[in-house]
Tab-separated table of N, CA and C in Angstrom:
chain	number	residue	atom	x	y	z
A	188	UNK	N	81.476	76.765	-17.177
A	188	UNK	CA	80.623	76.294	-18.255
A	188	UNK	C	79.454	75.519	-17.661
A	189	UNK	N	77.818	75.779	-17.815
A	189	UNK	CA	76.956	75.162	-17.736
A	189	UNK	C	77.265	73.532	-18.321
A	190	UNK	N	76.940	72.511	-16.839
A	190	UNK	CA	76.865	71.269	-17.423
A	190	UNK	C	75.420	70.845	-16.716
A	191	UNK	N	74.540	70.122	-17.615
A	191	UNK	CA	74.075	69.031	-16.868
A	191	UNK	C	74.137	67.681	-17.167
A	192	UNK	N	74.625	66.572	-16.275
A	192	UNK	CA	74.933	65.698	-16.733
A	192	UNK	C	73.897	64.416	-15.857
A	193	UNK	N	72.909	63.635	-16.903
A	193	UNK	CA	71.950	63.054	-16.829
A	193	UNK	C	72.605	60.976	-16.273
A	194	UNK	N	71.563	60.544	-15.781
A	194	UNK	CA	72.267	58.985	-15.327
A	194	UNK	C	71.214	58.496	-14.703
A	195	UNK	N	71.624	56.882	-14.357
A	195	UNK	CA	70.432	56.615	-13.838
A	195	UNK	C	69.669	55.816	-14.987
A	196	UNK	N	69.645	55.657	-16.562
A	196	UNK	CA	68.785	54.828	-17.329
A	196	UNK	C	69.365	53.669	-17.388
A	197	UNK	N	68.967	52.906	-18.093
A	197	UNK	CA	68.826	51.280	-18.647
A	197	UNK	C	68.050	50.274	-19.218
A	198	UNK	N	68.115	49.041	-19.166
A	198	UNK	CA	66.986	48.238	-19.396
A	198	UNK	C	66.668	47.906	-18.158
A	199	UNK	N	65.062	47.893	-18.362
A	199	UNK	CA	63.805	47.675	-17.447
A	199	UNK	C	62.620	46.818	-18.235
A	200	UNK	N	62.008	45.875	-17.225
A	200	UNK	CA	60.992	45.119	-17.611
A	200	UNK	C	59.759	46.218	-17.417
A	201	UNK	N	58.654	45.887	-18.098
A	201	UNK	CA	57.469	46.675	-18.184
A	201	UNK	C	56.672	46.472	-17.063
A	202	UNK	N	56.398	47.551	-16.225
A	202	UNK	CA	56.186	47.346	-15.065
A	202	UNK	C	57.136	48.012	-13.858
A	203	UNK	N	58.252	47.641	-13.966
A	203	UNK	CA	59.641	48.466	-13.167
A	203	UNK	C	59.707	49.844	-13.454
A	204	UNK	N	60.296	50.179	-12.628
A	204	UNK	CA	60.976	51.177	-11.998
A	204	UNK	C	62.469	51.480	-12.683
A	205	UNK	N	62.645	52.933	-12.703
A	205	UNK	CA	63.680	53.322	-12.606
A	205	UNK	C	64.057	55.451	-12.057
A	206	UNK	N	65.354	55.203	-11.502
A	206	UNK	CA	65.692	56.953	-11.005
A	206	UNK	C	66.514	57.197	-11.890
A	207	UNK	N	66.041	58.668	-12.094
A	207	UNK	CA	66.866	59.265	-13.125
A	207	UNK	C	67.436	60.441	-12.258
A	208	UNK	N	68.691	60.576	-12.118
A	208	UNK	CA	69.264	62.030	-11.996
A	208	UNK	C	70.240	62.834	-13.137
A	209	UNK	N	70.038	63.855	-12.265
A	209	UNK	CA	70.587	64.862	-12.677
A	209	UNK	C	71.384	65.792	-12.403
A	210	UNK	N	72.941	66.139	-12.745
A	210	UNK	CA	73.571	66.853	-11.714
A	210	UNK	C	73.930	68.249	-12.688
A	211	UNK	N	73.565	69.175	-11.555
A	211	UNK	CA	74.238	70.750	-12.623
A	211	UNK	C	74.987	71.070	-11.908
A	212	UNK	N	75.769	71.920	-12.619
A	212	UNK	CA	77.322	72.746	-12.637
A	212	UNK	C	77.042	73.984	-13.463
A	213	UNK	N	77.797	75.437	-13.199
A	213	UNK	CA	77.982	76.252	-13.657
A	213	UNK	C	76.913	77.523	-13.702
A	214	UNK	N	76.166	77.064	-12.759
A	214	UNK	CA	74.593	78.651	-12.593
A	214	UNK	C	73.906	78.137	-11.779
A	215	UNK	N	73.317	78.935	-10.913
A	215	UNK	CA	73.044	79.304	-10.131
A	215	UNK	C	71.918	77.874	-9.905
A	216	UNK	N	71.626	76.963	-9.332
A	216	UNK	CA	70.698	75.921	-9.588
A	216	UNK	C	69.784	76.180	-8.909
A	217	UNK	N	69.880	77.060	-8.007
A	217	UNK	CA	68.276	77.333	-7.148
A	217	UNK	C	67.525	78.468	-7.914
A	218	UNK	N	68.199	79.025	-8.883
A	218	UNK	CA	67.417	79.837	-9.479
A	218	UNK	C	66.689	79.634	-10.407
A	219	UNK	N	66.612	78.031	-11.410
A	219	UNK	CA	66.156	77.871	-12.375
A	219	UNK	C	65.086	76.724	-12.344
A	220	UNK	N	64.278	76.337	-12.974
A	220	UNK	CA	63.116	75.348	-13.054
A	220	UNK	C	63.573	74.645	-13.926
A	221	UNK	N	63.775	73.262	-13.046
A	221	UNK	CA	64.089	72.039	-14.143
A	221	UNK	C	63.121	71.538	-14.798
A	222	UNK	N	63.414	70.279	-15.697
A	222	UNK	CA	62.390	69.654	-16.665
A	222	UNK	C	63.322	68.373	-16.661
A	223	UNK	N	61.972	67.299	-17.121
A	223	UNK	CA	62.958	66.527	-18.265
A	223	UNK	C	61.726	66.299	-19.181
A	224	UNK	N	62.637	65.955	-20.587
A	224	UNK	CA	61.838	65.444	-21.153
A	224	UNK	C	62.353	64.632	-22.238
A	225	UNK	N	61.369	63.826	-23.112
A	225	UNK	CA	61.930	63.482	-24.216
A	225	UNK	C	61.104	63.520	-25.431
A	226	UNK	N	61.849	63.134	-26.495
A	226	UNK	CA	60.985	63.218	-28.132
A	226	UNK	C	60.026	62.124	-27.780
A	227	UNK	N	59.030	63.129	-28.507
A	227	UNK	CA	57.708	62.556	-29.270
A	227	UNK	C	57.715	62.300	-30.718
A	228	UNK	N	57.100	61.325	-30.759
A	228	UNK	CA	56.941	60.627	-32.478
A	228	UNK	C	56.407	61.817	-33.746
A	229	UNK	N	57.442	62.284	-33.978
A	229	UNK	CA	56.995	62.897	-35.067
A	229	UNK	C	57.219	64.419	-34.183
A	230	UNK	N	57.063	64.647	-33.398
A	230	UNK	CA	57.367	66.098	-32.664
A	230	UNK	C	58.608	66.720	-32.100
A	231	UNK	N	58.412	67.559	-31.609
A	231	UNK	CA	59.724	67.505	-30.994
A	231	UNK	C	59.666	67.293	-29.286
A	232	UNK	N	60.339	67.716	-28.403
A	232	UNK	CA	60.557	66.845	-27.333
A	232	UNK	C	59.575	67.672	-26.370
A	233	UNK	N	58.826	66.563	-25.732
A	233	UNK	CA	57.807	67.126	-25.180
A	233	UNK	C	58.414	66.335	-23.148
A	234	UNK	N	57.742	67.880	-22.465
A	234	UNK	CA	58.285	67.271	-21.074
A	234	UNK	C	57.463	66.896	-20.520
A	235	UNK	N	57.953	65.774	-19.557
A	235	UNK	CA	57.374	64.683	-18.786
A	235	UNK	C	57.031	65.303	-17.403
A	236	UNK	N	57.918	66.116	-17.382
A	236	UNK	CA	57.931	66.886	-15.551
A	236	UNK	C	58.686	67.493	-15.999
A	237	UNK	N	58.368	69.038	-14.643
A	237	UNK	CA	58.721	69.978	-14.529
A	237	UNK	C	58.693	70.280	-12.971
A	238	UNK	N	59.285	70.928	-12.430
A	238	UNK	CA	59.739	71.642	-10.953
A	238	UNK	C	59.985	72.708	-11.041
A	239	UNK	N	59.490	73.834	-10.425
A	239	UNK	CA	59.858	74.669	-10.030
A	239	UNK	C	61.172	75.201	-9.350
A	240	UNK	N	61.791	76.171	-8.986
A	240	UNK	CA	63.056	76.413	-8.421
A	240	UNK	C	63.270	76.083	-6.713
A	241	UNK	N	61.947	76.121	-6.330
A	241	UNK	CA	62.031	75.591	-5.110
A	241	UNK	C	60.972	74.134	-5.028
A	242	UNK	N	60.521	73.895	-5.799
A	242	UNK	CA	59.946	72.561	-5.615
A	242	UNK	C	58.597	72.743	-5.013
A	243	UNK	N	57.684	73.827	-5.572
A	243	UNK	CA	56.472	74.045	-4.777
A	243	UNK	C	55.535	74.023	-5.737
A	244	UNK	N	56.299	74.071	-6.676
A	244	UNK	CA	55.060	73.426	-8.039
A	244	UNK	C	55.508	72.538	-9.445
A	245	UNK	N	54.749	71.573	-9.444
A	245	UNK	CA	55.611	70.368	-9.996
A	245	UNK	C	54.577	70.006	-11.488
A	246	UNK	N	54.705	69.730	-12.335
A	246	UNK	CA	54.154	69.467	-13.875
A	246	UNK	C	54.067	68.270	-14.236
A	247	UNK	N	53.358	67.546	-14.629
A	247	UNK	CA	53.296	65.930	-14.656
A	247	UNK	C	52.754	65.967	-16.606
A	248	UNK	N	53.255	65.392	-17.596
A	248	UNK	CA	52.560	65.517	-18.703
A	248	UNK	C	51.384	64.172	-18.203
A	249	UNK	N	50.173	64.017	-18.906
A	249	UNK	CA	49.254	63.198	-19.010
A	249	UNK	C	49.799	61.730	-18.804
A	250	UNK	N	50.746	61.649	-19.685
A	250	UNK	CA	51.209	60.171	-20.350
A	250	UNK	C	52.103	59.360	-19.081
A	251	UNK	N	52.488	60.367	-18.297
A	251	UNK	CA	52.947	59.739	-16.825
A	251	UNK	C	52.761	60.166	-15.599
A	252	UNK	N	51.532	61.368	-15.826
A	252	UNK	CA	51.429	61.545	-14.171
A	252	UNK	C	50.399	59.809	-13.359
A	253	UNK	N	50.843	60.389	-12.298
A	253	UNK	CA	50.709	59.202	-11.743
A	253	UNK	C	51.559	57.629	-11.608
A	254	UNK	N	52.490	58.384	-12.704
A	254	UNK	CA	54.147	57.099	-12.624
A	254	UNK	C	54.922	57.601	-12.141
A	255	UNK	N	55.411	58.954	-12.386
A	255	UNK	CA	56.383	59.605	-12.088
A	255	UNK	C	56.084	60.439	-11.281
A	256	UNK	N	57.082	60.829	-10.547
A	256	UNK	CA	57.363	61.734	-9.637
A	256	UNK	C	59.270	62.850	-9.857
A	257	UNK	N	58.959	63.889	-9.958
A	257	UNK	CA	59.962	64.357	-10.504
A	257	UNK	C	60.187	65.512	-8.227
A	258	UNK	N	61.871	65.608	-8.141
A	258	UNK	CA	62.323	65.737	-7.001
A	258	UNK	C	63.396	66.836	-7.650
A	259	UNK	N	63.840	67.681	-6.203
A	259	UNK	CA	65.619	68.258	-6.326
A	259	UNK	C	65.998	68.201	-5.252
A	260	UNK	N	66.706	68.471	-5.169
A	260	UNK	CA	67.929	68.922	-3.838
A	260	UNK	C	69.067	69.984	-3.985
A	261	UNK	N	68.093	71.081	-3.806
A	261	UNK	CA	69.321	71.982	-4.290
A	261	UNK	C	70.779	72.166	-3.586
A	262	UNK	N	70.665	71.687	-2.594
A	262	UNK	CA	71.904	71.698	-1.856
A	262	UNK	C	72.960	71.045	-2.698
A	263	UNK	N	72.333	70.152	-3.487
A	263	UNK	CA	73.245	69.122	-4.282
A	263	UNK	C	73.267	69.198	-5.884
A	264	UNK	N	72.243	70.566	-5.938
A	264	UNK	CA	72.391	70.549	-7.107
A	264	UNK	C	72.062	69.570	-8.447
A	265	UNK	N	71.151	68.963	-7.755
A	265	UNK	CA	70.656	67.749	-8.568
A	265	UNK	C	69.032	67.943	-8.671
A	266	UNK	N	68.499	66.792	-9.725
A	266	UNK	CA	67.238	66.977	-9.781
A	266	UNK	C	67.092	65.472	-10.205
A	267	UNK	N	65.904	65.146	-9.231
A	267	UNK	CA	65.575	63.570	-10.015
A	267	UNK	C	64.005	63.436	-10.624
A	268	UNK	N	64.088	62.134	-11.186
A	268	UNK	CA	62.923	61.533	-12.051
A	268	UNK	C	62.444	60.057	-11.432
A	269	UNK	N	61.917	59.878	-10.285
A	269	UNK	CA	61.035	58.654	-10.261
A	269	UNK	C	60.327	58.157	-11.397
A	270	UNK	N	60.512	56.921	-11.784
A	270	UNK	CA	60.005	56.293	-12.694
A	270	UNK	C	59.633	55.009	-12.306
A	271	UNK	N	58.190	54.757	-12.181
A	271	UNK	CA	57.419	53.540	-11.943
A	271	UNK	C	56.527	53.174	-12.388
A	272	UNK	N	56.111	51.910	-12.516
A	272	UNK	CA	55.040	51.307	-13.375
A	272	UNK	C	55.470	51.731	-15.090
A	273	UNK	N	56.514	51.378	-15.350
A	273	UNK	CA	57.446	51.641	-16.540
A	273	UNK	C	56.417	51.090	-18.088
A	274	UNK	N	55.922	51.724	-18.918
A	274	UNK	CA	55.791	50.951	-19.865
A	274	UNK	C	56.538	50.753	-21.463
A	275	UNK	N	56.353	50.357	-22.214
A	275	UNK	CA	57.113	50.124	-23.209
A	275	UNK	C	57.222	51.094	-23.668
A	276	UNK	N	56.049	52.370	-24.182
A	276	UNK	CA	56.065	53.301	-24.597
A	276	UNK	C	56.661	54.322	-23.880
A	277	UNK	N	57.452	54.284	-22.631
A	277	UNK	CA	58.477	54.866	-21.618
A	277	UNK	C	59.354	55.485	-22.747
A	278	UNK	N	60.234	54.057	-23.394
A	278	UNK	CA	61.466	54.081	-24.307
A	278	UNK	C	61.405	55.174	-25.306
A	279	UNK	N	62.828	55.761	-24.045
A	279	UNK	CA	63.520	57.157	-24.760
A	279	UNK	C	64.627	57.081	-24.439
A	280	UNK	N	65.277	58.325	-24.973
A	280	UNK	CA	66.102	59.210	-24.273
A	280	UNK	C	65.678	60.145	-23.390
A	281	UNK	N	65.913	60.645	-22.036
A	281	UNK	CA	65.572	61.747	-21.543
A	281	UNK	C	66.181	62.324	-21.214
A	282	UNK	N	65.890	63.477	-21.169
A	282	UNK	CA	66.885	65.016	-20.946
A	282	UNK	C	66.731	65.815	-19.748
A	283	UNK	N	67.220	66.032	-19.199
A	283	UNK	CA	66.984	67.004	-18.269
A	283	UNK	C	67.551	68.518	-18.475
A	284	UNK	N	66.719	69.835	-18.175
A	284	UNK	CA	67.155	70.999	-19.001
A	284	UNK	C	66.874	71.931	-17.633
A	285	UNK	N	67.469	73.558	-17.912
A	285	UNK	CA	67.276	74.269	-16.841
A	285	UNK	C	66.522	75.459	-17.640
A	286	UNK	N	65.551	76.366	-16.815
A	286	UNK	CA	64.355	77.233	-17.516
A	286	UNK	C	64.723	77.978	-16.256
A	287	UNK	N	65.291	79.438	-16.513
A	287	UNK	CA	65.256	80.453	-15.815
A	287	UNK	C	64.249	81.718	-16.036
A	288	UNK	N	63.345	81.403	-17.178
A	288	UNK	CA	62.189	82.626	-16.420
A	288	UNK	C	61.382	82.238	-15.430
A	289	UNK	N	60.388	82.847	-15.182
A	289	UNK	CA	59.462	83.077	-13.973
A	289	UNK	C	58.946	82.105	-13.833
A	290	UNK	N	58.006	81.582	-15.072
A	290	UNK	CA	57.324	80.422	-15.409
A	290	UNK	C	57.482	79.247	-15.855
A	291	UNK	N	56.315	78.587	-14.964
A	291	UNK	CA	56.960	76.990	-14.650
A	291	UNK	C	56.691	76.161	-16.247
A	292	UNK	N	57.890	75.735	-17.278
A	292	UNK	CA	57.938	75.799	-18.784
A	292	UNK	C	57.834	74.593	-18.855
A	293	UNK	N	56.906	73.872	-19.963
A	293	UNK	CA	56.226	72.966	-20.600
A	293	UNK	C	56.927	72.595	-21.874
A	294	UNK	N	57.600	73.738	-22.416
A	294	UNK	CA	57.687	73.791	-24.587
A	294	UNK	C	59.469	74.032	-23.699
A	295	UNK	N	60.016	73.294	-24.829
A	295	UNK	CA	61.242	72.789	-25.141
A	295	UNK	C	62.109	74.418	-25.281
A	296	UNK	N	61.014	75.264	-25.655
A	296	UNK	CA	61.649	76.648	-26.165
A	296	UNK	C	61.666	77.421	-25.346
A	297	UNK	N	61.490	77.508	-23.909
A	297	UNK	CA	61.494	78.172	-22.904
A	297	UNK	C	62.916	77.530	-22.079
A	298	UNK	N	63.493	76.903	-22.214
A	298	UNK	CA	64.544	76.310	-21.442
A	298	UNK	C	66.021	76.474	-21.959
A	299	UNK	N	66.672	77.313	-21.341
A	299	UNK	CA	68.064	77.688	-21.395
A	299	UNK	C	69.328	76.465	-21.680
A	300	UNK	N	68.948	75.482	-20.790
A	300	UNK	CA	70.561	74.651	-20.882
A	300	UNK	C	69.982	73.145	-20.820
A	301	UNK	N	70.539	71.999	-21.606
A	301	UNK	CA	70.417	70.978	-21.796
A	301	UNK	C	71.294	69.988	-21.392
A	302	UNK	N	71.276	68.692	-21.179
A	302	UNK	CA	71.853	67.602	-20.902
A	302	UNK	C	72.542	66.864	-22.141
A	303	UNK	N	73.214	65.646	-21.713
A	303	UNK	CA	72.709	64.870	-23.037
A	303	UNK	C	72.317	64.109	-23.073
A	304	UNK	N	71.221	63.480	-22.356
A	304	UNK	CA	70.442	62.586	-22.507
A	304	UNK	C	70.852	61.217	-21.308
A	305	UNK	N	70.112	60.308	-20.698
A	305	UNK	CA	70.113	59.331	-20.882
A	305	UNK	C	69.202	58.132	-21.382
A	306	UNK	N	69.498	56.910	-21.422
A	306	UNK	CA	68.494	56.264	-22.729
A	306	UNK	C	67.578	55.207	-21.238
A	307	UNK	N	66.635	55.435	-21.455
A	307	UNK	CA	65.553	54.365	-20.633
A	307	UNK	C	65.175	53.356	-22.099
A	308	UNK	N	65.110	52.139	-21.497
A	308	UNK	CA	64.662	51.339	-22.507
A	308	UNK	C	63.553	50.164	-21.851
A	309	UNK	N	62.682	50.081	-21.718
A	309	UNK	CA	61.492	49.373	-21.389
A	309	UNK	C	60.957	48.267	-21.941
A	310	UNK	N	61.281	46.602	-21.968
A	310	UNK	CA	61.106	45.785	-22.694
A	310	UNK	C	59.748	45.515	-22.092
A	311	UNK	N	58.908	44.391	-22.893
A	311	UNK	CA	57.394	44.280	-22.853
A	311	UNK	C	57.401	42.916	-22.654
């Protein structure tokens, strides 16, 4: 059974840092392009980063490139989320998901398998 299981959130002062991982089970993990992402106000969940299957092309949305830095290790089957210079408007849940077509996927609707979340919370 496909798992991914997300870790790594908490409370953080505005300004801090936090790593988010991610561990999969059950398919093939070098074959698929991770994400994470989380809900937008009023939308649905829009991603923060994206990676490719080998890590040679990486997706930053607007609202945190330049904070984040998204990583894998496929040996381990994991995928992480650098998170720095944290701001209030950080505070989510985030997901991490797996996207096995070709292309490196942005929309929530291109991505095969989901997490369940963990919660970042960013006080001000």
């Amino acid at each position: 059974q496909v798992q991914l299981v997300e870790s790594g959130g908490g409370l953080v002062q505005a300004g801090g840092s936090l790593r988010l991982s991610c561990a999969a089970s059950g398919f093939t993990f070098g074959n698929y392009d991770m994400g994470w992402s989380r809900p937008a106000p009023g939308k649905e969940r829009e991603f923060v980063a994206a990676i490719s299957r080998n890590g040679g092309d990486i997706y930053y949305a607007d609202s945190v490139k330049g904070r984040f830095t998204s990583s894998r290790d496929n040996a381990k089957n994991a995928v992480y989320l650098q998170m720095n210079s944290l701001k209030a408007d950080d505070t989510a849940v985030y997901y991490c998901a797996a996207d096995g077509s070709y292309r490196l996927a942005t929309s929530q609707h291109d991505y095969d398998y989901w997490g369940q979340g963990t919660q970042v919370t960013v006080s001000s």
